[in-house]
Amino acid sequence: MLNFDFHNPTHIAFGKGRVAELAKLVPAAAKVLILVGGASAEKTGTLAEVRAALGERQHATFSGIEPNPSFETSMKAVDQVRSGGFDFLLAVGGGSVIDAVKFIAAAVHFEGDAWAILEKRGRNITQAVPFGAVLTLPATGSEMNNGSVITHRGKGAKLAFSSVHTYPLFSVLDPTKTYTLPPQQLANGVVDAFVHTVEQYLTYPVNAPVQDRFAEGILQTLIEIGPRLLTAPEPVYDDRANLMWAATMALNGLIGAGVPQDWATHMIGHELTALHNIDHARTLAIVLPALLNERRLPKREKLLQYGERVWGITTGTDDERITAAIERTRAFFESMGIATRLSGYGLGAEAIDTVVAQLEAHGMVQLGEQREVTPAVSRRILEAAL
Ligand code: NZQ
Ligand code: ZN
């Protein structure tokens, strides 16, 4: 096992009816800016519940954080925090709203052009406004990690940062808040959580059986509940609860502690979203099967373990088993209604040059756990994903 630090300070309040506990979770004297995305938090009644729970505290609302949150919109919120003297931020929404709030919390105290936070990947953050979250879409794990991904629309760049200062103080995870999600967002959540797990598991063995079996447990849970989430005539509480906790556990630092991590699928995927506005999870479904095939040699041992333990593949030559494991992965994404090829999103070979150029422009030239995914390898992966 590799050396590691593990410290996750986020308090999770999980379960039905927990939103009311914001009354205790938010500091009593706080002046709160609630931040939401489009119309969903208002329509579902969650925003009204949040406001009621804040009671006598002074509060206002910033709305309009878009999916794949932009630097431009976030900076408007920074202005409101500064001019209104807000000292606590409350994200109500999915990964986009929580990510934006992390950036806003750090940018409020940042001197100079805050895009530098993304350029330095968060290393230049020295403090942040405290914040909490009410999660309405299980997918990203942002509710219990310190990472955030922000898009500069003007520059066409989607970059990530992280910092010890950008963990949520708390996150409220009420599975009933997912009942209003459209099927495509549920499917996105399953696939995003699945790929987060794979990024930290499907690398090379370092004799870390606890992390491996946690990861395999998350993958098996997602495979089991994913199709049921889409076909159930009415939302089933336990399935929603298990999706929510699986997605949080997939990216809260636990399964990634002490093991090599890949993340090349995510980095290539971010460029596809920035250039073609494809949902985050869908970009991962395009890239991952092609990447696993391209990297089948360096990932050989873990691919065989994945095939056997997650998909029950025990017969055939090693190569046949690996091919079968990759095909089962692709079929799982497709069964969730998610296309796994660029052509499924109207993109052809002509799109590849720009994606590779953007990877180079953003310094994404040595990706993956072995740092061997160069622009030439990324190109082969994208060609195989046509
Ligand atoms: O904007 P509103 O009206 O709220 O609608 C949202 C949005 O249109 C809707 N929605 C959310 N909760 C709902 C709901 N609709 C009905 N009922 C509800 N309960 O869903 C749409 C998508 O929301 P969004 O927050 O964009 O989705 P997601 O949670 O998948 O977040 C995606 C973003 O997270 C980043 C992605 O890159 C992307 O920008 N990621 C963040 C990570 C992190 N911080 O650790 C890791 C991930 O790999 C990922 O990169
Ligand atoms: Zn992701």
Short mmCIF file of C-alpha atoms and ligand atoms in Angstrom, two decimals:
data_model
loop_
_atom_site.label_atom_id
_atom_site.label_comp_id
_atom_site.label_asym_id
_atom_site.label_seq_id
_atom_site.Cartn_x
_atom_site.Cartn_y
_atom_site.Cartn_z
CA MET A 1 0.00 0.00 0.00
CA LEU A 2 1.17 3.56 -0.68
CA ASN A 3 1.60 6.17 2.08
CA PHE A 4 -1.38 8.43 2.57
CA ASP A 5 -3.13 11.06 4.68
CA PHE A 6 -6.82 10.69 5.24
CA HIS A 7 -8.78 13.52 6.84
CA ASN A 8 -12.37 14.22 5.90
CA PRO A 9 -13.97 16.90 8.07
CA THR A 10 -17.44 17.01 6.44
CA HIS A 11 -20.35 16.18 8.74
CA ILE A 12 -22.94 14.10 6.88
CA ALA A 13 -26.59 14.35 8.00
CA PHE A 14 -28.18 11.45 6.12
CA GLY A 15 -31.84 10.46 5.85
CA LYS A 16 -35.43 11.47 5.42
CA GLY A 17 -36.49 14.79 6.91
CA ARG A 18 -33.00 16.01 7.78
CA VAL A 19 -33.25 19.37 5.96
CA ALA A 20 -35.02 20.84 8.99
CA GLU A 21 -31.79 20.27 10.94
CA LEU A 22 -30.17 23.14 9.09
CA ALA A 23 -31.55 25.02 12.07
CA LYS A 24 -28.75 23.44 14.12
CA LEU A 25 -26.12 22.85 11.45
CA VAL A 26 -25.81 26.45 10.23
CA PRO A 27 -24.09 28.74 12.79
CA ALA A 28 -26.77 30.66 14.70
CA ALA A 29 -25.43 34.14 13.98
CA ALA A 30 -24.61 33.51 10.32
CA LYS A 31 -25.70 35.79 7.50
CA VAL A 32 -26.45 33.20 4.85
CA LEU A 33 -26.38 33.30 1.07
CA ILE A 34 -28.30 30.32 -0.33
CA LEU A 35 -27.12 29.33 -3.82
CA VAL A 36 -29.20 27.30 -6.27
CA GLY A 37 -29.12 26.22 -9.91
CA GLY A 38 -32.06 26.77 -12.26
CA ALA A 39 -35.64 26.22 -11.20
CA SER A 40 -35.49 22.75 -9.61
CA ALA A 41 -34.88 23.71 -5.95
CA GLU A 42 -37.79 26.13 -6.01
CA LYS A 43 -40.14 23.80 -7.92
CA THR A 44 -39.50 20.81 -5.68
CA GLY A 45 -40.14 22.80 -2.51
CA THR A 46 -36.62 22.18 -1.15
CA LEU A 47 -35.75 25.87 -1.24
CA ALA A 48 -38.81 26.76 0.85
CA GLU A 49 -37.87 24.06 3.37
CA VAL A 50 -34.32 25.41 3.56
CA ARG A 51 -35.51 28.97 4.14
CA ALA A 52 -37.90 27.81 6.85
CA ALA A 53 -35.11 25.89 8.61
CA LEU A 54 -32.90 29.00 8.67
CA GLY A 55 -35.51 30.66 10.91
CA GLU A 56 -34.52 34.11 12.12
CA ARG A 57 -31.13 34.16 10.40
CA GLN A 58 -30.62 36.87 7.78
CA HIS A 59 -30.49 35.26 4.35
CA ALA A 60 -30.78 35.90 0.62
CA THR A 61 -30.73 33.66 -2.47
CA PHE A 62 -28.48 33.62 -5.53
CA SER A 63 -29.98 31.61 -8.36
CA GLY A 64 -28.80 30.74 -11.85
CA ILE A 65 -25.79 28.48 -11.35
CA GLU A 66 -25.80 26.43 -14.52
CA PRO A 67 -24.87 22.74 -15.03
CA ASN A 68 -21.08 22.70 -15.52
CA PRO A 69 -20.92 25.92 -13.51
CA SER A 70 -19.24 28.87 -15.10
CA PHE A 71 -16.56 31.19 -13.78
CA GLU A 72 -18.61 34.09 -15.15
CA THR A 73 -21.77 33.29 -13.14
CA SER A 74 -19.76 32.37 -10.05
CA MET A 75 -18.05 35.78 -10.08
CA LYS A 76 -21.48 37.47 -9.95
CA ALA A 77 -22.16 35.50 -6.77
CA VAL A 78 -18.74 36.57 -5.41
CA ASP A 79 -19.83 40.20 -5.89
CA GLN A 80 -23.06 39.53 -3.98
CA VAL A 81 -21.22 37.83 -1.10
CA ARG A 82 -18.80 40.74 -0.81
CA SER A 83 -21.35 43.53 -1.14
CA GLY A 84 -23.92 41.84 1.11
CA GLY A 85 -21.43 40.86 3.82
CA PHE A 86 -22.54 37.21 3.83
CA ASP A 87 -20.42 35.00 6.08
CA PHE A 88 -21.94 31.57 5.35
CA LEU A 89 -22.83 29.96 2.01
CA LEU A 90 -25.39 27.21 1.57
CA ALA A 91 -25.42 25.19 -1.68
CA VAL A 92 -28.78 23.60 -2.55
CA GLY A 93 -28.49 21.39 -5.60
CA GLY A 94 -26.30 18.90 -7.42
CA GLY A 95 -22.57 18.80 -8.06
CA SER A 96 -22.65 21.95 -10.15
CA VAL A 97 -24.08 24.13 -7.40
CA ILE A 98 -21.79 22.64 -4.75
CA ASP A 99 -18.72 23.02 -7.00
CA ALA A 100 -19.62 26.64 -7.75
CA VAL A 101 -20.03 27.36 -4.04
CA LYS A 102 -16.56 25.93 -3.33
CA PHE A 103 -15.09 28.25 -5.91
CA ILE A 104 -17.12 31.26 -4.72
CA ALA A 105 -16.11 30.57 -1.10
CA ALA A 106 -12.44 30.67 -2.09
CA ALA A 107 -12.73 33.55 -4.58
CA VAL A 108 -14.34 35.95 -2.08
CA HIS A 109 -11.02 36.31 -0.26
CA PHE A 110 -8.82 36.02 -3.35
CA GLU A 111 -6.97 39.08 -4.59
CA GLY A 112 -6.53 39.51 -8.35
CA ASP A 113 -8.15 37.49 -11.13
CA ALA A 114 -9.75 34.49 -9.43
CA TRP A 115 -9.29 32.30 -12.54
CA ALA A 116 -5.77 31.87 -11.16
CA ILE A 117 -7.33 29.51 -8.60
CA LEU A 118 -8.08 27.10 -11.47
CA GLU A 119 -4.73 27.69 -13.18
CA LYS A 120 -2.93 26.77 -9.94
CA ARG A 121 -5.42 23.93 -9.24
CA GLY A 122 -6.24 25.50 -5.86
CA ARG A 123 -2.70 25.62 -4.43
CA ASN A 124 -3.03 29.41 -4.02
CA ILE A 125 -6.18 29.27 -1.82
CA THR A 126 -5.41 30.47 1.70
CA GLN A 127 -8.93 30.74 3.14
CA ALA A 128 -12.57 30.28 2.21
CA VAL A 129 -15.97 31.37 3.48
CA PRO A 130 -17.49 28.44 5.43
CA PHE A 131 -20.24 26.62 3.57
CA GLY A 132 -22.62 23.67 3.76
CA ALA A 133 -24.72 21.78 1.23
CA VAL A 134 -28.13 20.22 0.70
CA LEU A 135 -27.60 17.58 -1.98
CA THR A 136 -30.39 17.01 -4.52
CA LEU A 137 -28.53 14.89 -7.11
CA PRO A 138 -26.28 11.97 -6.11
CA ALA A 139 -23.40 11.69 -8.59
CA THR A 140 -20.26 13.70 -8.08
CA GLY A 141 -19.31 13.19 -4.42
CA SER A 142 -18.76 16.95 -4.20
CA GLU A 143 -20.86 16.95 -1.02
CA MET A 144 -18.05 15.21 0.88
CA ASN A 145 -14.85 16.20 -0.90
CA ASN A 146 -12.75 19.30 -1.47
CA GLY A 147 -12.70 19.24 -5.29
CA SER A 148 -14.53 21.46 -7.76
CA VAL A 149 -14.68 21.81 -11.53
CA ILE A 150 -15.33 25.23 -13.08
CA THR A 151 -15.80 26.21 -16.72
CA HIS A 152 -14.52 29.49 -18.16
CA ARG A 153 -17.01 30.00 -20.97
CA GLY A 154 -14.91 32.76 -22.52
CA LYS A 155 -11.83 30.55 -22.70
CA GLY A 156 -13.69 27.26 -23.42
CA ALA A 157 -11.79 25.67 -20.53
CA LYS A 158 -13.10 23.31 -17.85
CA LEU A 159 -10.56 22.91 -15.05
CA ALA A 160 -10.54 21.39 -11.57
CA PHE A 161 -9.11 22.58 -8.27
CA SER A 162 -8.99 21.30 -4.72
CA SER A 163 -7.91 22.72 -1.38
CA VAL A 164 -7.99 21.84 2.31
CA HIS A 165 -10.12 24.99 2.69
CA THR A 166 -12.96 23.79 0.44
CA TYR A 167 -14.54 20.86 2.27
CA PRO A 168 -18.20 21.48 3.09
CA LEU A 169 -18.72 21.96 6.83
CA PHE A 170 -21.73 19.67 6.51
CA SER A 171 -23.92 18.11 3.82
CA VAL A 172 -27.54 17.09 4.23
CA LEU A 173 -28.26 13.93 2.23
CA ASP A 174 -32.00 13.25 2.12
CA PRO A 175 -32.69 10.48 -0.43
CA THR A 176 -36.28 11.69 -0.92
CA LYS A 177 -34.82 14.84 -2.50
CA THR A 178 -33.87 12.66 -5.50
CA TYR A 179 -37.49 11.69 -6.23
CA THR A 180 -37.94 14.54 -8.70
CA LEU A 181 -34.87 13.69 -10.78
CA PRO A 182 -35.52 12.86 -14.45
CA PRO A 183 -34.26 9.39 -15.52
CA GLN A 184 -31.31 10.80 -17.47
CA GLN A 185 -29.96 12.50 -14.33
CA LEU A 186 -30.35 9.30 -12.31
CA ALA A 187 -28.45 7.45 -15.03
CA ASN A 188 -25.76 10.15 -15.04
CA GLY A 189 -25.41 9.75 -11.28
CA VAL A 190 -24.94 5.98 -11.49
CA VAL A 191 -22.36 6.25 -14.27
CA ASP A 192 -20.40 9.13 -12.68
CA ALA A 193 -20.15 7.28 -9.34
CA PHE A 194 -19.19 4.07 -11.19
CA VAL A 195 -16.38 5.80 -13.08
CA HIS A 196 -15.11 7.59 -9.95
CA THR A 197 -14.71 4.18 -8.38
CA VAL A 198 -12.99 2.73 -11.44
CA GLU A 199 -10.53 5.67 -11.60
CA GLN A 200 -9.24 4.73 -8.13
CA TYR A 201 -9.51 0.95 -8.44
CA LEU A 202 -8.64 -0.15 -11.97
CA THR A 203 -4.96 0.73 -11.98
CA TYR A 204 -2.29 -1.73 -10.74
CA PRO A 205 -2.22 -3.80 -7.55
CA VAL A 206 -0.49 -2.43 -4.44
CA ASN A 207 -1.84 -5.04 -2.03
CA ALA A 208 -4.66 -2.87 -0.68
CA PRO A 209 -7.49 -5.37 -0.24
CA VAL A 210 -9.63 -3.13 1.98
CA GLN A 211 -9.73 -0.37 -0.65
CA ASP A 212 -10.28 -2.95 -3.43
CA ARG A 213 -13.21 -4.60 -1.70
CA PHE A 214 -14.82 -1.27 -0.77
CA ALA A 215 -14.52 -0.29 -4.44
CA GLU A 216 -15.92 -3.61 -5.66
CA GLY A 217 -18.82 -3.22 -3.20
CA ILE A 218 -19.66 0.21 -4.60
CA LEU A 219 -19.49 -1.07 -8.19
CA GLN A 220 -21.68 -4.09 -7.42
CA THR A 221 -24.22 -1.90 -5.63
CA LEU A 222 -24.47 0.44 -8.60
CA ILE A 223 -24.84 -2.49 -11.02
CA GLU A 224 -27.59 -3.93 -8.83
CA ILE A 225 -29.65 -0.78 -8.27
CA GLY A 226 -28.92 1.13 -11.51
CA PRO A 227 -31.46 -0.59 -13.78
CA ARG A 228 -34.09 -0.67 -10.99
CA LEU A 229 -33.79 3.09 -10.54
CA LEU A 230 -34.81 3.57 -14.15
CA THR A 231 -37.68 1.07 -14.30
CA ALA A 232 -39.35 1.47 -10.88
CA PRO A 233 -42.85 2.91 -11.40
CA GLU A 234 -42.44 4.91 -8.15
CA PRO A 235 -39.18 5.91 -6.40
CA VAL A 236 -38.03 3.26 -3.89
CA TYR A 237 -36.51 4.89 -0.78
CA ASP A 238 -33.82 2.27 -0.15
CA ASP A 239 -32.59 2.29 -3.74
CA ARG A 240 -32.34 6.09 -3.65
CA ALA A 241 -30.56 5.94 -0.29
CA ASN A 242 -28.09 3.37 -1.57
CA LEU A 243 -27.39 5.38 -4.71
CA MET A 244 -26.80 8.48 -2.60
CA TRP A 245 -24.37 6.82 -0.20
CA ALA A 246 -22.60 4.89 -2.97
CA ALA A 247 -21.98 8.11 -4.90
CA THR A 248 -20.67 9.88 -1.79
CA MET A 249 -18.41 6.99 -0.82
CA ALA A 250 -17.07 6.75 -4.36
CA LEU A 251 -15.32 10.11 -4.05
CA ASN A 252 -14.81 11.12 -0.44
CA GLY A 253 -11.19 10.00 -0.25
CA LEU A 254 -11.76 6.63 1.38
CA ILE A 255 -11.32 4.23 -1.53
CA GLY A 256 -8.53 6.34 -3.04
CA ALA A 257 -6.36 6.37 0.09
CA GLY A 258 -3.10 4.48 -0.37
CA VAL A 259 -3.75 3.36 -3.95
CA PRO A 260 -2.66 4.66 -7.37
CA GLN A 261 -5.27 6.75 -9.19
CA ASP A 262 -5.93 7.18 -12.89
CA TRP A 263 -8.33 10.12 -13.72
CA ALA A 264 -7.40 10.19 -17.43
CA THR A 265 -11.02 9.40 -18.37
CA HIS A 266 -12.17 12.45 -16.41
CA MET A 267 -9.57 14.79 -17.90
CA ILE A 268 -10.42 13.78 -21.48
CA GLY A 269 -14.13 13.92 -20.59
CA HIS A 270 -13.87 17.49 -19.24
CA GLU A 271 -12.57 18.65 -22.63
CA LEU A 272 -15.55 16.99 -24.37
CA THR A 273 -17.95 18.82 -22.05
CA ALA A 274 -16.17 22.16 -22.49
CA LEU A 275 -16.17 21.86 -26.29
CA HIS A 276 -19.45 20.06 -26.98
CA ASN A 277 -21.56 20.53 -23.85
CA ILE A 278 -22.06 16.78 -23.35
CA ASP A 279 -23.19 15.89 -19.79
CA HIS A 280 -20.21 15.03 -17.58
CA ALA A 281 -21.20 11.39 -16.96
CA ARG A 282 -21.84 10.80 -20.66
CA THR A 283 -18.33 11.91 -21.56
CA LEU A 284 -17.02 9.31 -19.12
CA ALA A 285 -19.14 6.58 -20.73
CA ILE A 286 -17.60 7.48 -24.10
CA VAL A 287 -14.00 7.50 -22.91
CA LEU A 288 -13.77 4.73 -20.30
CA PRO A 289 -14.37 1.57 -22.42
CA ALA A 290 -11.92 2.81 -25.07
CA LEU A 291 -9.36 3.78 -22.43
CA LEU A 292 -9.55 0.41 -20.66
CA ASN A 293 -8.96 -1.35 -23.97
CA GLU A 294 -6.03 0.91 -24.88
CA ARG A 295 -4.48 0.43 -21.41
CA ARG A 296 -5.25 -3.27 -21.08
CA LEU A 297 -1.59 -4.25 -20.62
CA PRO A 298 -0.62 -1.90 -17.76
CA LYS A 299 -4.01 -2.52 -16.13
CA ARG A 300 -3.99 -6.26 -16.82
CA GLU A 301 -4.01 -7.62 -13.27
CA LYS A 302 -6.71 -5.29 -12.01
CA LEU A 303 -8.82 -5.81 -15.14
CA LEU A 304 -8.78 -9.56 -14.48
CA GLN A 305 -9.69 -9.00 -10.82
CA TYR A 306 -12.47 -6.59 -11.86
CA GLY A 307 -13.84 -9.08 -14.40
CA GLU A 308 -13.90 -11.91 -11.89
CA ARG A 309 -15.08 -10.14 -8.74
CA VAL A 310 -17.45 -7.56 -10.20
CA TRP A 311 -18.81 -9.36 -13.28
CA GLY A 312 -18.24 -13.02 -12.36
CA ILE A 313 -16.08 -13.68 -15.44
CA THR A 314 -14.05 -16.82 -14.68
CA THR A 315 -13.56 -18.58 -18.00
CA GLY A 316 -11.52 -17.92 -21.14
CA THR A 317 -7.97 -16.78 -21.71
CA ASP A 318 -6.78 -13.66 -19.87
CA ASP A 319 -7.32 -11.58 -23.00
CA GLU A 320 -10.81 -12.94 -23.52
CA ARG A 321 -11.70 -12.20 -19.90
CA ILE A 322 -10.42 -8.64 -20.16
CA THR A 323 -12.35 -8.07 -23.38
CA ALA A 324 -15.48 -9.47 -21.72
CA ALA A 325 -15.04 -7.21 -18.66
CA ILE A 326 -14.74 -4.13 -20.86
CA GLU A 327 -17.77 -5.16 -22.92
CA ARG A 328 -19.85 -5.75 -19.78
CA THR A 329 -18.92 -2.25 -18.62
CA ARG A 330 -20.01 -0.74 -21.95
CA ALA A 331 -23.24 -2.77 -21.93
CA PHE A 332 -24.00 -1.57 -18.39
CA PHE A 333 -23.70 2.09 -19.43
CA GLU A 334 -25.84 1.43 -22.52
CA SER A 335 -28.45 -0.33 -20.36
CA MET A 336 -28.67 2.93 -18.37
CA GLY A 337 -29.64 4.68 -21.62
CA ILE A 338 -26.21 6.27 -22.07
CA ALA A 339 -24.48 6.13 -25.46
CA THR A 340 -20.83 5.05 -25.26
CA ARG A 341 -19.51 6.32 -28.57
CA LEU A 342 -18.81 9.80 -29.94
CA SER A 343 -21.14 9.04 -32.86
CA GLY A 344 -23.99 8.73 -30.34
CA TYR A 345 -23.56 12.47 -29.70
CA GLY A 346 -23.23 13.48 -33.35
CA LEU A 347 -19.41 13.73 -33.26
CA GLY A 348 -17.02 12.23 -35.80
CA ALA A 349 -13.26 12.04 -36.43
CA GLU A 350 -13.15 15.77 -37.19
CA ALA A 351 -13.79 16.52 -33.48
CA ILE A 352 -10.64 14.77 -32.24
CA ASP A 353 -7.92 17.28 -33.22
CA THR A 354 -9.46 20.04 -31.09
CA VAL A 355 -9.93 17.79 -28.05
CA VAL A 356 -6.28 16.73 -28.22
CA ALA A 357 -5.15 20.35 -28.74
CA GLN A 358 -7.13 21.43 -25.66
CA LEU A 359 -5.61 18.63 -23.57
CA GLU A 360 -2.18 19.91 -24.60
CA ALA A 361 -3.14 23.53 -23.88
CA HIS A 362 -4.22 22.53 -20.36
CA GLY A 363 -1.05 20.56 -19.64
CA MET A 364 -2.88 17.20 -19.73
CA VAL A 365 0.03 15.50 -21.45
CA GLN A 366 1.02 12.77 -18.98
CA LEU A 367 -2.26 11.39 -17.68
CA GLY A 368 -3.10 8.19 -15.86
CA GLU A 369 -1.58 6.25 -12.98
CA GLN A 370 1.60 5.61 -14.96
CA ARG A 371 1.62 9.10 -16.54
CA GLU A 372 1.77 7.37 -19.91
CA VAL A 373 -1.41 8.78 -21.45
CA THR A 374 0.25 11.32 -23.72
CA PRO A 375 -1.69 13.34 -26.32
CA ALA A 376 -0.93 10.57 -28.84
CA VAL A 377 -2.49 7.97 -26.53
CA SER A 378 -5.49 10.23 -25.86
CA ARG A 379 -5.93 10.50 -29.62
CA ARG A 380 -5.96 6.70 -30.01
CA ILE A 381 -8.52 6.44 -27.20
CA LEU A 382 -10.78 9.00 -28.88
CA GLU A 383 -10.38 7.28 -32.27
CA ALA A 384 -11.40 3.99 -30.68
CA ALA A 385 -14.44 5.74 -29.19
CA LEU A 386 -15.82 6.96 -32.54
O1 NZQ B 1 -30.24 23.66 -12.24
P1 NZQ B 1 -31.40 22.98 -11.65
O2 NZQ B 1 -32.71 23.56 -12.01
O3 NZQ B 1 -31.24 22.78 -10.17
O4 NZQ B 1 -31.48 21.51 -12.33
C1 NZQ B 1 -30.44 20.55 -12.19
C2 NZQ B 1 -29.58 20.46 -13.44
O5 NZQ B 1 -30.28 20.89 -14.58
C3 NZQ B 1 -31.08 19.19 -12.12
N1 NZQ B 1 -31.43 18.76 -10.76
C4 NZQ B 1 -30.62 18.71 -9.66
N2 NZQ B 1 -31.30 18.20 -8.62
C5 NZQ B 1 -32.56 17.94 -9.05
C6 NZQ B 1 -32.65 18.31 -10.42
N3 NZQ B 1 -33.78 18.16 -11.13
C7 NZQ B 1 -34.85 17.64 -10.49
N4 NZQ B 1 -34.83 17.24 -9.20
C8 NZQ B 1 -33.71 17.38 -8.46
N5 NZQ B 1 -33.69 16.93 -7.18
O6 NZQ B 1 -30.09 18.31 -12.63
C9 NZQ B 1 -29.32 18.98 -13.62
C10 NZQ B 1 -27.86 18.61 -13.48
O7 NZQ B 1 -27.34 19.07 -12.25
P2 NZQ B 1 -25.76 19.15 -12.01
O8 NZQ B 1 -25.55 19.68 -10.64
O9 NZQ B 1 -25.12 19.84 -13.16
O10 NZQ B 1 -25.35 17.60 -12.09
P3 NZQ B 1 -24.20 16.80 -11.36
O11 NZQ B 1 -24.51 16.62 -9.93
O12 NZQ B 1 -24.02 15.60 -12.20
O13 NZQ B 1 -22.92 17.74 -11.44
C11 NZQ B 1 -22.11 17.79 -12.58
C12 NZQ B 1 -20.93 18.72 -12.35
O14 NZQ B 1 -20.06 18.22 -11.32
C13 NZQ B 1 -18.73 18.14 -11.81
C14 NZQ B 1 -18.93 17.88 -13.27
O15 NZQ B 1 -17.78 18.15 -14.04
C15 NZQ B 1 -20.08 18.83 -13.59
O16 NZQ B 1 -19.61 20.14 -13.79
N6 NZQ B 1 -17.95 17.14 -11.06
C16 NZQ B 1 -17.55 17.43 -9.80
C17 NZQ B 1 -16.76 16.58 -9.05
C18 NZQ B 1 -16.33 16.92 -7.69
N7 NZQ B 1 -16.57 18.10 -7.20
O17 NZQ B 1 -15.73 16.08 -7.00
C19 NZQ B 1 -16.29 15.30 -9.59
C20 NZQ B 1 -17.01 14.88 -10.81
O18 NZQ B 1 -16.15 14.00 -11.52
C21 NZQ B 1 -17.45 15.96 -11.73
O19 NZQ B 1 -16.38 16.37 -12.57
ZN ZN B 2 -17.06 12.50 -12.42
#
